mmCIF file of C-alpha atoms in Angstrom:
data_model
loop_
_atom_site.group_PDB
_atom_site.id
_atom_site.type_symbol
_atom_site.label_atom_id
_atom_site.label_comp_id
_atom_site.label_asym_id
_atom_site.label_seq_id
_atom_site.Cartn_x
_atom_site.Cartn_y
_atom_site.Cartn_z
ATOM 1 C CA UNK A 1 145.152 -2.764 129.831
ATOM 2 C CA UNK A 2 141.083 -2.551 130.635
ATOM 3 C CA UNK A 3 139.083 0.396 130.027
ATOM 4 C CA UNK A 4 135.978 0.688 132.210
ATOM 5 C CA UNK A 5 133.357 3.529 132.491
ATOM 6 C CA UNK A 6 133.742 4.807 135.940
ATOM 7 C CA UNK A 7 130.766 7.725 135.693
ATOM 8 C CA UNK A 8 129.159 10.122 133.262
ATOM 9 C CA UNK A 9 127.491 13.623 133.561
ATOM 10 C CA UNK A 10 125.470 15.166 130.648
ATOM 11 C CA UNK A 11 129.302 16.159 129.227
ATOM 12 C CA UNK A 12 131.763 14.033 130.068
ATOM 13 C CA UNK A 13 132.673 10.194 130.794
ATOM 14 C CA UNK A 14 135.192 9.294 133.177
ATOM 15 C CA UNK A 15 137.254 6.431 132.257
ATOM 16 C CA UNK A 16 139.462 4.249 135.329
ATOM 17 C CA UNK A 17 142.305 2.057 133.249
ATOM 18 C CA UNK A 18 143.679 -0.469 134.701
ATOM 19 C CA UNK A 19 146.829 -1.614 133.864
ATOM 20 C CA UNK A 20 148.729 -4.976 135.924
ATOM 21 C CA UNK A 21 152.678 -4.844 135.066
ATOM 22 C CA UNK A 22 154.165 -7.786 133.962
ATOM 23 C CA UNK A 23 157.677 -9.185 135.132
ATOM 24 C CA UNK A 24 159.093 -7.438 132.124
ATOM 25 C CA UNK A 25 158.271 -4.337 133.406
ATOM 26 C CA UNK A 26 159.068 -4.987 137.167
ATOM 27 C CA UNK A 27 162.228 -2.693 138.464
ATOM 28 C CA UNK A 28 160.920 0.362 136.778
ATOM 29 C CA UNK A 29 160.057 3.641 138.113
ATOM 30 C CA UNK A 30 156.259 4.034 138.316
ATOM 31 C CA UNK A 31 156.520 7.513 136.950
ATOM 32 C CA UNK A 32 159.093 6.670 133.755
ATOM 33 C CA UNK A 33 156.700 3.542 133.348
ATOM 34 C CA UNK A 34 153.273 5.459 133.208
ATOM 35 C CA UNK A 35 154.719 7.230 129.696
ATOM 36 C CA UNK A 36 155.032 4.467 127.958
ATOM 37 C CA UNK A 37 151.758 3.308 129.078
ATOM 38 C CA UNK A 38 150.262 6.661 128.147
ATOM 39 C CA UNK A 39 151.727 8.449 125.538
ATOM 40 C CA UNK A 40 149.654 11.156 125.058
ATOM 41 C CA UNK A 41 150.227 11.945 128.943
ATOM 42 C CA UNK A 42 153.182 14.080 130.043
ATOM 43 C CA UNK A 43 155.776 12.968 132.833
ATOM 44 C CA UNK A 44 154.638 16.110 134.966
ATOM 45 C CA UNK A 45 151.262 15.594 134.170
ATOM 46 C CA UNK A 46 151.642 11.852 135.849
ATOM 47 C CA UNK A 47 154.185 13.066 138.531
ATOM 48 C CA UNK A 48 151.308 15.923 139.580
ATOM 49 C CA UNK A 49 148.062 12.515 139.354
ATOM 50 C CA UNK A 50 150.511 10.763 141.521
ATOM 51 C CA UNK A 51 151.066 13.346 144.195
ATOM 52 C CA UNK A 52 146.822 13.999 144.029
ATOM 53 C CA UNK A 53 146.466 10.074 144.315
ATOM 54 C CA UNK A 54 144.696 10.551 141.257
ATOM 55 C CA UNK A 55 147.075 7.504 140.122
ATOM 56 C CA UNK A 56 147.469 4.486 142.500
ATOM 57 C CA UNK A 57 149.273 1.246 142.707
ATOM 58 C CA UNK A 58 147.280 -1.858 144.242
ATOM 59 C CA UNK A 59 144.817 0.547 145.789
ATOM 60 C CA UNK A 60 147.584 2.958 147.912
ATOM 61 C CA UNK A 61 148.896 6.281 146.360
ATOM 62 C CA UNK A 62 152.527 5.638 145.615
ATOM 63 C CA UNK A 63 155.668 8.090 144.947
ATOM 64 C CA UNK A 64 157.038 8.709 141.469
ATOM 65 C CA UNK A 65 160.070 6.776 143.175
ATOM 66 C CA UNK A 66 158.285 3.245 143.596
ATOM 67 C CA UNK A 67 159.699 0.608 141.955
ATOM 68 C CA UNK A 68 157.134 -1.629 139.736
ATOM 69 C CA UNK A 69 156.811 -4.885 140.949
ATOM 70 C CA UNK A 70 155.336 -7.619 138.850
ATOM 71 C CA UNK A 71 151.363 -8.190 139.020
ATOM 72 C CA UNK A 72 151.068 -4.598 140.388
ATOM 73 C CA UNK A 73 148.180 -3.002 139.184
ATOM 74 C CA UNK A 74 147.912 0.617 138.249
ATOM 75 C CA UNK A 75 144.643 2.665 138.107
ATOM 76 C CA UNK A 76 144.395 5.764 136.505
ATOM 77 C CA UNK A 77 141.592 8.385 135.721
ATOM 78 C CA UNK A 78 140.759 9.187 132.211
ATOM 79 C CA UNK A 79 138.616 12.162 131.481
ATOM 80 C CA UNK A 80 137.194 11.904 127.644
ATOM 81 C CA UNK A 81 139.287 13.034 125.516
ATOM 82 C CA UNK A 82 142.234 13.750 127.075
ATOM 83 C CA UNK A 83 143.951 11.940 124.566
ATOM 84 C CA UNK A 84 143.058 13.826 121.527
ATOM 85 C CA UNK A 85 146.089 15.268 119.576
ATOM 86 C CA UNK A 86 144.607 15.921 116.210
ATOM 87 C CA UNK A 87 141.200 18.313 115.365
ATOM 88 C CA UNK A 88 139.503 17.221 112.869
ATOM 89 C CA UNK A 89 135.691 17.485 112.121
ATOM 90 C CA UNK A 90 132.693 16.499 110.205
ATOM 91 C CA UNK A 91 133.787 18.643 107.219
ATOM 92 C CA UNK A 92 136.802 16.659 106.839
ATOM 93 C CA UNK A 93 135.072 13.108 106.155
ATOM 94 C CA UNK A 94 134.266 13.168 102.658
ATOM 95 C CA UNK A 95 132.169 10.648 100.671
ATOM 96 C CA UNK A 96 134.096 9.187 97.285
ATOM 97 C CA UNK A 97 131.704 6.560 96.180
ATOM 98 C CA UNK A 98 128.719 5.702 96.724
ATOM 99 C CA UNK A 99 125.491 3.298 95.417
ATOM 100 C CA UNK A 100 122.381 1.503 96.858
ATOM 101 C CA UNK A 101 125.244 -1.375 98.335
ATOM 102 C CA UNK A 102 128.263 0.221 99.377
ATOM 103 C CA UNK A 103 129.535 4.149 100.745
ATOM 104 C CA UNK A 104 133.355 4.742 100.379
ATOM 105 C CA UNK A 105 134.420 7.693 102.806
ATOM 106 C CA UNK A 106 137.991 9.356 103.061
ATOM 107 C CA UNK A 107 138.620 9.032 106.669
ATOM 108 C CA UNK A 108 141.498 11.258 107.721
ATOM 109 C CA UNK A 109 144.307 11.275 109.937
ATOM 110 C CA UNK A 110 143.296 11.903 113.546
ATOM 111 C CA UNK A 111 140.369 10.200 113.272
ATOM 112 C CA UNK A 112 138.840 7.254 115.748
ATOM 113 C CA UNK A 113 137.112 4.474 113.994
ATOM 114 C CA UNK A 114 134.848 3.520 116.731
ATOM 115 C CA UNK A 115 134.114 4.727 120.158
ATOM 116 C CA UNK A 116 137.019 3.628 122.667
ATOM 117 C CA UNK A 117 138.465 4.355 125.796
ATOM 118 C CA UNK A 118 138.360 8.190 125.676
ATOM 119 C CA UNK A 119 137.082 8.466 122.520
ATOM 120 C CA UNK A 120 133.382 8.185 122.791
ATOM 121 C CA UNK A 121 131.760 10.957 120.436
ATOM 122 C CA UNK A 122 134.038 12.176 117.402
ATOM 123 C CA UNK A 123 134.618 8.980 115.561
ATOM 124 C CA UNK A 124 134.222 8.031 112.239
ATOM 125 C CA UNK A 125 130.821 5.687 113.546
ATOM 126 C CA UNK A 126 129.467 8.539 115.311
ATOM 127 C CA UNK A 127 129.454 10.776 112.471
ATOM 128 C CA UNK A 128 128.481 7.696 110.510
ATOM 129 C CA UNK A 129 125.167 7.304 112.881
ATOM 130 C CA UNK A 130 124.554 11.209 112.331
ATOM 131 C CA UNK A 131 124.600 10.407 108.456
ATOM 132 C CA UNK A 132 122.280 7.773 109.001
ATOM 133 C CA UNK A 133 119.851 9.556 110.838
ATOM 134 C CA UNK A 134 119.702 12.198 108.243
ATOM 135 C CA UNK A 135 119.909 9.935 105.329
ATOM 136 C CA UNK A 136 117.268 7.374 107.133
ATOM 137 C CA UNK A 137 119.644 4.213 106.275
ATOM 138 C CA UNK A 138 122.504 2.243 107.526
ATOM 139 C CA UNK A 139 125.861 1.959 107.370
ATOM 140 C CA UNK A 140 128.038 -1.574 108.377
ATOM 141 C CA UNK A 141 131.971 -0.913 108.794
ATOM 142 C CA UNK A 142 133.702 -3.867 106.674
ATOM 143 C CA UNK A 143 137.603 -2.723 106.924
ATOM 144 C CA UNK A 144 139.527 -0.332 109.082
ATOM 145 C CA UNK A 145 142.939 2.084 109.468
ATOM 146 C CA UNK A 146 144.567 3.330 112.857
ATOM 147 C CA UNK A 147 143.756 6.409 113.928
ATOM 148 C CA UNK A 148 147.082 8.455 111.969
ATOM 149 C CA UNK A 149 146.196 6.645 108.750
ATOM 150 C CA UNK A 150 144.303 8.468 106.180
ATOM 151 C CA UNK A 151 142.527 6.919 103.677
ATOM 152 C CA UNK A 152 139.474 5.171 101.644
ATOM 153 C CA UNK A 153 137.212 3.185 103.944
ATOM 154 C CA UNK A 154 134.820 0.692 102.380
ATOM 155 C CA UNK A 155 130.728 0.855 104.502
ATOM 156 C CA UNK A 156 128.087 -1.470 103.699
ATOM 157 C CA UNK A 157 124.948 -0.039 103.483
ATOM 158 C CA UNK A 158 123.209 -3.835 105.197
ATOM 159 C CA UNK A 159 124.233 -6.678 106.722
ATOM 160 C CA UNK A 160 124.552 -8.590 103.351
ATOM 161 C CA UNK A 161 126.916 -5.886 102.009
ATOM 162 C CA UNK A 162 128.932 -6.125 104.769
ATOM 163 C CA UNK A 163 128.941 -10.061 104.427
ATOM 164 C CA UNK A 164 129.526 -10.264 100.881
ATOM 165 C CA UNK A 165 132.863 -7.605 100.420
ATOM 166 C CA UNK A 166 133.980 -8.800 104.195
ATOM 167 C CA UNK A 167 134.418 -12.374 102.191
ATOM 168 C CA UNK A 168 136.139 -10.461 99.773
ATOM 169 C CA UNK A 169 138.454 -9.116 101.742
ATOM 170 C CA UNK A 170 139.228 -12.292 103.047
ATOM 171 C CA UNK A 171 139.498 -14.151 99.829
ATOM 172 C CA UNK A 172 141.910 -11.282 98.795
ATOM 173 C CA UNK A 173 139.640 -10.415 96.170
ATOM 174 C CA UNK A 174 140.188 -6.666 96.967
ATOM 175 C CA UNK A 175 143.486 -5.191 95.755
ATOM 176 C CA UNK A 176 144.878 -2.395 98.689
ATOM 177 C CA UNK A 177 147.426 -0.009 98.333
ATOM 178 C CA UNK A 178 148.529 2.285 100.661
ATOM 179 C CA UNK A 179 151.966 4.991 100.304
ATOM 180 C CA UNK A 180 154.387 5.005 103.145
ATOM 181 C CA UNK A 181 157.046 7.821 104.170
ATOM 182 C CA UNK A 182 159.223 5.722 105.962
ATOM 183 C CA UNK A 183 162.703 6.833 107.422
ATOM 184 C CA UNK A 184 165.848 4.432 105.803
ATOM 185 C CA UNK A 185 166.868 2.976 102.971
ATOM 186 C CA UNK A 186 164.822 -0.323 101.322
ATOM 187 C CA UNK A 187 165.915 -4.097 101.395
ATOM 188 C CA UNK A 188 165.519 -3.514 97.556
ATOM 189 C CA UNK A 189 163.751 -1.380 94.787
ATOM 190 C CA UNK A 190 160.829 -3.921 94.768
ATOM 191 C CA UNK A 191 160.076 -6.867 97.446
ATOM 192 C CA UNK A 192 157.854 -9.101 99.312
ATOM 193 C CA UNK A 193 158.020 -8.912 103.279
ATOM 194 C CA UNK A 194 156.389 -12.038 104.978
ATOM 195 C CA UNK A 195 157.012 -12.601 108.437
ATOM 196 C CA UNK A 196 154.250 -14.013 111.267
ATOM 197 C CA UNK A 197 152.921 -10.725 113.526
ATOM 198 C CA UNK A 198 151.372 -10.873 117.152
ATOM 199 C CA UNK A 199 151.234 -9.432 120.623
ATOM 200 C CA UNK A 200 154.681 -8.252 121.069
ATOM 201 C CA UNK A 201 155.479 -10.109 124.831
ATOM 202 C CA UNK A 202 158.116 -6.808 125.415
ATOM 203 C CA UNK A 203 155.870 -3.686 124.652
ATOM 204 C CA UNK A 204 154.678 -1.397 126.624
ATOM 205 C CA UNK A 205 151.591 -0.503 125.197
ATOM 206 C CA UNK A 206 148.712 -3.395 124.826
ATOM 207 C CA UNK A 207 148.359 -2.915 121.112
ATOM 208 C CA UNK A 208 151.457 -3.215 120.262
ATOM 209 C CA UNK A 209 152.492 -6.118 117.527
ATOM 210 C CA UNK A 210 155.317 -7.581 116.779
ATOM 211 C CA UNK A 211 157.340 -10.620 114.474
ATOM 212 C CA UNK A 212 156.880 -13.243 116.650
ATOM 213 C CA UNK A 213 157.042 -17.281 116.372
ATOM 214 C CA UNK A 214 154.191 -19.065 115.822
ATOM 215 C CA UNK A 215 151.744 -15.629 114.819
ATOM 216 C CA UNK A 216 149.383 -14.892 112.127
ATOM 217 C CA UNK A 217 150.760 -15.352 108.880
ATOM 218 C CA UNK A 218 151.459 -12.080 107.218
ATOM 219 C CA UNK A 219 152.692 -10.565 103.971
ATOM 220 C CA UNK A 220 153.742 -7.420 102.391
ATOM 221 C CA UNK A 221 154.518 -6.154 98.830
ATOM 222 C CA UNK A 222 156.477 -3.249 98.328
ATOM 223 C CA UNK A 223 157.191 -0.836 95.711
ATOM 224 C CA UNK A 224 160.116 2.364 96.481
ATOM 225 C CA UNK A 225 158.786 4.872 94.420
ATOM 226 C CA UNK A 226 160.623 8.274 95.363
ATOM 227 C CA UNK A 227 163.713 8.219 97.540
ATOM 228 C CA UNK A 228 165.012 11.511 99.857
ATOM 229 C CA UNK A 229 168.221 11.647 101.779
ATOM 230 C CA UNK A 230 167.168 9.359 104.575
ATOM 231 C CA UNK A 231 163.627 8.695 103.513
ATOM 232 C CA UNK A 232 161.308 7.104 100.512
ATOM 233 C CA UNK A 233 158.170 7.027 99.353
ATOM 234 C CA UNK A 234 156.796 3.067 99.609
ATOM 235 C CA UNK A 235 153.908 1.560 97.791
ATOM 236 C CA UNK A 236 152.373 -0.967 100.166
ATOM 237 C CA UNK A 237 150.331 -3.733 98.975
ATOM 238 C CA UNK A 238 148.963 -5.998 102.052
ATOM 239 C CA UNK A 239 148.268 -9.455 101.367
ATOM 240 C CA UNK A 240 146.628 -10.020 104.842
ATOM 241 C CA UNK A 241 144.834 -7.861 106.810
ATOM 242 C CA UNK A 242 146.679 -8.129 110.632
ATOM 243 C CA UNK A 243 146.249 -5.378 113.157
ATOM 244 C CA UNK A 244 149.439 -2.326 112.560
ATOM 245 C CA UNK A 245 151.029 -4.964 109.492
ATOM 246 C CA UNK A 246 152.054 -2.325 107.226
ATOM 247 C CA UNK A 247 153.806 -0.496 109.973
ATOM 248 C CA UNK A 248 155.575 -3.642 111.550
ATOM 249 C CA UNK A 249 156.507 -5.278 108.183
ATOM 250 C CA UNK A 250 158.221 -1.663 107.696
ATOM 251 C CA UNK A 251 159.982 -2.089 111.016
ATOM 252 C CA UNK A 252 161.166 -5.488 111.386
ATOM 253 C CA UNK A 253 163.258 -4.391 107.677
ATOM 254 C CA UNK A 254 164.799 -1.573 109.655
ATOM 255 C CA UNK A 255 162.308 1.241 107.919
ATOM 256 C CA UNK A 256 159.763 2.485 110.328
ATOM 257 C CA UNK A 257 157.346 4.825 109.278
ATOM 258 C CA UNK A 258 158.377 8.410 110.014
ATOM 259 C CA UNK A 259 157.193 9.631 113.120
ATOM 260 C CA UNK A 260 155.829 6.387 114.262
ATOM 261 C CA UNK A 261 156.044 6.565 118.392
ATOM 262 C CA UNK A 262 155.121 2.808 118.259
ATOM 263 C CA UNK A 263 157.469 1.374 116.299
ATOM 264 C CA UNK A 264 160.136 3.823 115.431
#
């Protein structure tokens, strides 16, 4: 899937995706399809793009009846921020620790890390450049959570910062814990998960990892520490630091995080 800036007024940026189905996805109705590849867009709302030609396949406006074929490539509008599904604001971000090195910040759920796709102004590194124009300094990202994750996220106030706790994190010299409501019942009370993650060759969205042969070595400590009729309450300790691991590891042992549309 590729993002590219189509045009921009004072307001607004207009995004065009482009997404080429692969022979996975052949057979498919185009307008089924498109909600996997969008989930924040409605089947209507897709159905209506397709009969405006706002959506086209290879170029030509299509019916919501046309059958993907593989290496078809679909194009799509994007207006900024059509995506959006949570409000949150400036006042939520809140600052936990912070010296002449390092700023720790609360990010919480809802929130962008960086400017993407149609996300370009309310993210945690635009309000980050807003602090740093008041505050006249700097601030260098080191770690960061998906969007729907709340939590502590470590800034370096330089370059060296950054360098020097971004070897840290590497050399697993930073413990991280994170809680989990997660739908099922644990392997056991107390466990290590370890299993290789990558692209996941079957999803439907770009992003989306998977346990796969010959992938980045990954592992997962876990801790139950409150259990519901259906649910629990999981300490997570990652090991490594792959893209979605927590949420994967959880998976692949037949406990998805609740409401998960990814990997539930």
């Amino acid at each position: 899937m590729a993002w590219v800036e189509k045009k921009r007024d004072w307001n607004q940026w207009t995004w065009e995706i482009k997404v080429t189905v692969t022979e996975g996805q052949q057979g498919q109705r185009v307008d089924r399809a498109l909600v996997h590849f969008f989930p924040w867009r409605s089947r209507t709302r897709n159905q209506r793009d397709l009969v405006s030609h706002a959506i086209k396949v290879n170029g030509q406006p299509v019916c919501k009846h046309y059958k993907l074929k593989a290496r078809d490539v679909i194009v799509i509008e994007v207006k900024e921020g059509e995506g959006k599904k949570a409000a949150v604001s400036m006042q939520d971000l809140s600052v936990v620790f912070e010296d002449e090195w390092f700023i720790a910040v609360n990010k919480p759920a809802g929130l962008v890390m960086h400017p993407t796709g149609g996300y370009r102004r309310d993210t945690l590194i635009n309000w980050l450049h807003l602090l740093r124009e008041k505050a006249r300094g700097e601030y260098w990202i080191i770690h960061r959570l998906d969007q729907f994750t709340s939590g502590v996220v470590l800034l370096g106030k330089n370059r060296d910062a950054r360098r020097i706790m971004g070897e840290a994190f590497e050399n697993r010299k930073i413990k991280k814990e994170y809680l989990a409501l997660i739908e099922g019942t644990m392997p056991a009370e107390q466990g290590r998960i370890e299993a290789d993650l990558g692209q996941d060759p079957e999803g439907m969205v770009h992003v989306k990892r998977g346990v796969v042969e010959d992938g980045q070595p990954s592992v997962t400590e876990y801790e139950v520490r409150e259990k519901w009729d259906g649910f629990a309450l999981v300490l997570c300790r990652p090991l490594t630091g792959r893209l979605h691991q927590i949420r994967v590891h959880l998976a692949s042992v037949g406990c998805p995080l609740a409401g998960d549309w990814l990997y539930n």
